[in-house]
């Protein structure tokens, strides 16, 4: 295998929403600094927004709400397990971010001169309608107009750590197998969450809600380098269009659709959260459905316009194929696979207000970072912040060189082991088994027995991965590395779930052996990091508070 080396000031890992924004901002701040991006797919269409999106979920609109309001609201959503500082900064910068995107030609429609701000949170309205089918392309073109080196089809495998500082990474071209050593003065990690985690009900390995290229590689690279992570026990499921795993709920509910359970009872009166809809499903009253037959033709067309152009255009073919016309037929929703994510959930590398991880040289943004439930706004804002902090840090590093020999040897050893084993299981079969076991042992409902068995099973499979899987081509190899990340995430998730001896976040961390919420002992983050004996080390830490509150309000929080 060929190996080549490049040097840069900033290396960005993952060219999705946060990564594209980080690259733009790094070049805005200092056009002379060198920026390299490793992107597993093709940056023009990669990540959660391969095309567009219908809303920027968190924008604090002057006159409607404030960053303080948002933080109070998100504390409710996260049930107290959230560091207020990063969320506050994200909300504070969200309006300027939206105006910046607008100045780049991103469409935020106005009705009677006002932006449309919808309610998708418990109390306030923060969800600003966006109508931009070409969002990712527009952002990508801004990067393409700079001298940023975008290495598409390049999967980051390992960080290079030099004297305790993250000093670059090793990547692999997923088509040629070439290895790339990238020495960097600072690294921005924006590789998304672990979307391919549990197995979806539709049975397809890639038929998941979130971007299937996101296999928790970022979590695992950060963990191995010694960074702190938290929220790994927040094993999320969404409730969206059954089988195609596409979002629909808030697009329709905020525009007058009804939400019905199997008994035809309405659930949309009040504020149905995903958590409450999943609870309805668990009670046996699913599949929950969306009904639009009472809406006017104009309203239905408006919804189709968003769904069939902006979010996932494949939905149009999907519904046509199933003979579902919104004017007469309900839309069945269903639970997604279980997955780990910082944007929809609270799983991620612990970062401060400057997007800095707990080890020098590493900055994180988007779903890989824990800026609780920041969605696209969090990815964009923390992509920008990460670039600002990394740019400042680069100026303090004189020599960016690092020694990658040990890392390279380990990767080569793994590859040679795979080439020489006598395995006869395809990587797809193996991934299917791993993810089925995640459904069995790691996904909720959880209990001590299942979680311990989960660790045992996953640890065994991690070993078998390199002994029993047959490798025919480079793609197989890449998938082995992905599956290793999935397994490692599952092990950490089980450890964190064992540590949280309570139930919290509805079904997402439901432990029937500890069925109640226990604020006295567990209104805390479960922080996971690699211990000195290479085993996960877990500590409980109180969430950071920055808002000034009266004693009364403090008690309510
Ligand atoms: C279907 C869907 C609809 C959504 N709708 C909305 C909405 O309307 N409003 C809203 O505010 N939020 C929405 N969200 C959430 C929002 O899109 C995400 O929180 C945000 O885009 C995450 O950005 P990210 O950069 O962290 O991840 P991504 O955009 O997924 O980018 C991660 C990138 O990393 C790459 N990558 C992964 N591993 C590696 C590796 N090892 N090496 C190199 N590259 C790697 C991937 O290929 C990918 O391009 C939605 C999410 C989904 C999935």
mmCIF file with all atom_site columns, C-alpha atoms in Angstrom, residues 53-57 107-111 114-120 125-132 247-259 266 268 270-272 290-311 326 331:
data_model
loop_
_atom_site.group_PDB
_atom_site.id
_atom_site.type_symbol
_atom_site.label_atom_id
_atom_site.label_alt_id
_atom_site.label_comp_id
_atom_site.label_asym_id
_atom_site.label_entity_id
_atom_site.label_seq_id
_atom_site.pdbx_PDB_ins_code
_atom_site.Cartn_x
_atom_site.Cartn_y
_atom_site.Cartn_z
_atom_site.occupancy
_atom_site.B_iso_or_equiv
_atom_site.pdbx_formal_charge
_atom_site.auth_seq_id
_atom_site.auth_comp_id
_atom_site.auth_asym_id
_atom_site.auth_atom_id
_atom_site.pdbx_PDB_model_num
ATOM 1  C CA . UNK A 1 53  ? -33.103 21.143 4.862  1.00 0.00 ? 53  UNK A CA 1
ATOM 2  C CA . UNK A 1 54  ? -36.398 22.686 5.748  1.00 0.00 ? 54  UNK A CA 1
ATOM 3  C CA . UNK A 1 55  ? -35.426 24.481 8.946  1.00 0.00 ? 55  UNK A CA 1
ATOM 4  C CA . UNK A 1 56  ? -32.633 25.813 11.068 1.00 0.00 ? 56  UNK A CA 1
ATOM 5  C CA . UNK A 1 57  ? -33.916 24.328 14.281 1.00 0.00 ? 57  UNK A CA 1
ATOM 6  C CA . UNK A 1 107 ? -33.458 31.042 1.361  1.00 0.00 ? 107 UNK A CA 1
ATOM 7  C CA . UNK A 1 108 ? -35.296 31.751 4.632  1.00 0.00 ? 108 UNK A CA 1
ATOM 8  C CA . UNK A 1 109 ? -38.775 32.603 3.355  1.00 0.00 ? 109 UNK A CA 1
ATOM 9  C CA . UNK A 1 110 ? -40.674 35.555 4.752  1.00 0.00 ? 110 UNK A CA 1
ATOM 10 C CA . UNK A 1 111 ? -44.462 35.768 4.981  1.00 0.00 ? 111 UNK A CA 1
ATOM 11 C CA . UNK A 1 114 ? -41.710 38.114 8.781  1.00 0.00 ? 114 UNK A CA 1
ATOM 12 C CA . UNK A 1 115 ? -39.629 34.951 9.038  1.00 0.00 ? 115 UNK A CA 1
ATOM 13 C CA . UNK A 1 116 ? -41.607 31.830 9.851  1.00 0.00 ? 116 UNK A CA 1
ATOM 14 C CA . UNK A 1 117 ? -40.597 30.705 13.347 1.00 0.00 ? 117 UNK A CA 1
ATOM 15 C CA . UNK A 1 118 ? -42.200 27.417 14.369 1.00 0.00 ? 118 UNK A CA 1
ATOM 16 C CA . UNK A 1 119 ? -42.526 25.679 17.715 1.00 0.00 ? 119 UNK A CA 1
ATOM 17 C CA . UNK A 1 120 ? -40.628 22.409 18.042 1.00 0.00 ? 120 UNK A CA 1
ATOM 18 C CA . UNK A 1 125 ? -40.357 29.070 19.189 1.00 0.00 ? 125 UNK A CA 1
ATOM 19 C CA . UNK A 1 126 ? -36.855 28.738 17.727 1.00 0.00 ? 126 UNK A CA 1
ATOM 20 C CA . UNK A 1 127 ? -37.318 26.748 14.511 1.00 0.00 ? 127 UNK A CA 1
ATOM 21 C CA . UNK A 1 128 ? -36.793 29.035 11.547 1.00 0.00 ? 128 UNK A CA 1
ATOM 22 C CA . UNK A 1 129 ? -38.147 27.799 8.226  1.00 0.00 ? 129 UNK A CA 1
ATOM 23 C CA . UNK A 1 130 ? -35.509 27.409 5.533  1.00 0.00 ? 130 UNK A CA 1
ATOM 24 C CA . UNK A 1 131 ? -36.292 26.536 1.935  1.00 0.00 ? 131 UNK A CA 1
ATOM 25 C CA . UNK A 1 132 ? -33.033 25.582 0.405  1.00 0.00 ? 132 UNK A CA 1
ATOM 26 C CA . UNK A 1 247 ? -38.260 13.154 8.808  1.00 0.00 ? 247 UNK A CA 1
ATOM 27 C CA . UNK A 1 248 ? -41.808 14.404 8.540  1.00 0.00 ? 248 UNK A CA 1
ATOM 28 C CA . UNK A 1 249 ? -43.228 15.077 11.971 1.00 0.00 ? 249 UNK A CA 1
ATOM 29 C CA . UNK A 1 250 ? -42.547 18.758 12.519 1.00 0.00 ? 250 UNK A CA 1
ATOM 30 C CA . UNK A 1 251 ? -42.789 19.603 8.806  1.00 0.00 ? 251 UNK A CA 1
ATOM 31 C CA . UNK A 1 252 ? -46.429 18.518 8.919  1.00 0.00 ? 252 UNK A CA 1
ATOM 32 C CA . UNK A 1 253 ? -47.540 19.142 12.515 1.00 0.00 ? 253 UNK A CA 1
ATOM 33 C CA . UNK A 1 254 ? -46.446 22.756 12.443 1.00 0.00 ? 254 UNK A CA 1
ATOM 34 C CA . UNK A 1 255 ? -48.583 23.145 9.316  1.00 0.00 ? 255 UNK A CA 1
ATOM 35 C CA . UNK A 1 256 ? -51.832 21.744 10.672 1.00 0.00 ? 256 UNK A CA 1
ATOM 36 C CA . UNK A 1 257 ? -51.560 17.965 10.224 1.00 0.00 ? 257 UNK A CA 1
ATOM 37 C CA . UNK A 1 258 ? -53.036 15.622 12.832 1.00 0.00 ? 258 UNK A CA 1
ATOM 38 C CA . UNK A 1 259 ? -51.119 12.927 14.691 1.00 0.00 ? 259 UNK A CA 1
ATOM 39 C CA . UNK A 1 266 ? -55.274 12.567 18.398 1.00 0.00 ? 266 UNK A CA 1
ATOM 40 C CA . UNK A 1 268 ? -51.075 16.468 18.434 1.00 0.00 ? 268 UNK A CA 1
ATOM 41 C CA . UNK A 1 270 ? -50.389 19.953 23.249 1.00 0.00 ? 270 UNK A CA 1
ATOM 42 C CA . UNK A 1 271 ? -46.779 19.449 22.307 1.00 0.00 ? 271 UNK A CA 1
ATOM 43 C CA . UNK A 1 272 ? -46.044 15.858 21.284 1.00 0.00 ? 272 UNK A CA 1
ATOM 44 C CA . UNK A 1 290 ? -49.900 11.605 10.261 1.00 0.00 ? 290 UNK A CA 1
ATOM 45 C CA . UNK A 1 291 ? -53.202 12.616 8.695  1.00 0.00 ? 291 UNK A CA 1
ATOM 46 C CA . UNK A 1 292 ? -53.491 15.498 6.253  1.00 0.00 ? 292 UNK A CA 1
ATOM 47 C CA . UNK A 1 293 ? -56.743 14.749 4.443  1.00 0.00 ? 293 UNK A CA 1
ATOM 48 C CA . UNK A 1 294 ? -58.451 17.701 6.205  1.00 0.00 ? 294 UNK A CA 1
ATOM 49 C CA . UNK A 1 295 ? -55.872 20.207 4.946  1.00 0.00 ? 295 UNK A CA 1
ATOM 50 C CA . UNK A 1 296 ? -56.449 22.440 1.930  1.00 0.00 ? 296 UNK A CA 1
ATOM 51 C CA . UNK A 1 297 ? -54.857 21.577 -1.399 1.00 0.00 ? 297 UNK A CA 1
ATOM 52 C CA . UNK A 1 298 ? -52.586 24.594 -0.973 1.00 0.00 ? 298 UNK A CA 1
ATOM 53 C CA . UNK A 1 299 ? -51.368 23.406 2.452  1.00 0.00 ? 299 UNK A CA 1
ATOM 54 C CA . UNK A 1 300 ? -50.708 19.872 1.209  1.00 0.00 ? 300 UNK A CA 1
ATOM 55 C CA . UNK A 1 301 ? -48.807 21.180 -1.792 1.00 0.00 ? 301 UNK A CA 1
ATOM 56 C CA . UNK A 1 302 ? -46.727 23.337 0.533  1.00 0.00 ? 302 UNK A CA 1
ATOM 57 C CA . UNK A 1 303 ? -45.775 20.251 2.564  1.00 0.00 ? 303 UNK A CA 1
ATOM 58 C CA . UNK A 1 304 ? -45.059 18.188 -0.558 1.00 0.00 ? 304 UNK A CA 1
ATOM 59 C CA . UNK A 1 305 ? -42.960 21.012 -1.845 1.00 0.00 ? 305 UNK A CA 1
ATOM 60 C CA . UNK A 1 306 ? -40.694 20.786 1.195  1.00 0.00 ? 306 UNK A CA 1
ATOM 61 C CA . UNK A 1 307 ? -40.675 17.027 1.479  1.00 0.00 ? 307 UNK A CA 1
ATOM 62 C CA . UNK A 1 308 ? -40.151 16.231 -2.181 1.00 0.00 ? 308 UNK A CA 1
ATOM 63 C CA . UNK A 1 309 ? -37.540 18.882 -2.908 1.00 0.00 ? 309 UNK A CA 1
ATOM 64 C CA . UNK A 1 310 ? -35.733 20.112 0.172  1.00 0.00 ? 310 UNK A CA 1
ATOM 65 C CA . UNK A 1 311 ? -35.375 17.280 2.656  1.00 0.00 ? 311 UNK A CA 1
ATOM 66 C CA . UNK A 1 326 ? -51.532 12.658 1.342  1.00 0.00 ? 326 UNK A CA 1
ATOM 67 C CA . UNK A 1 331 ? -48.597 8.340  6.586  1.00 0.00 ? 331 UNK A CA 1
#
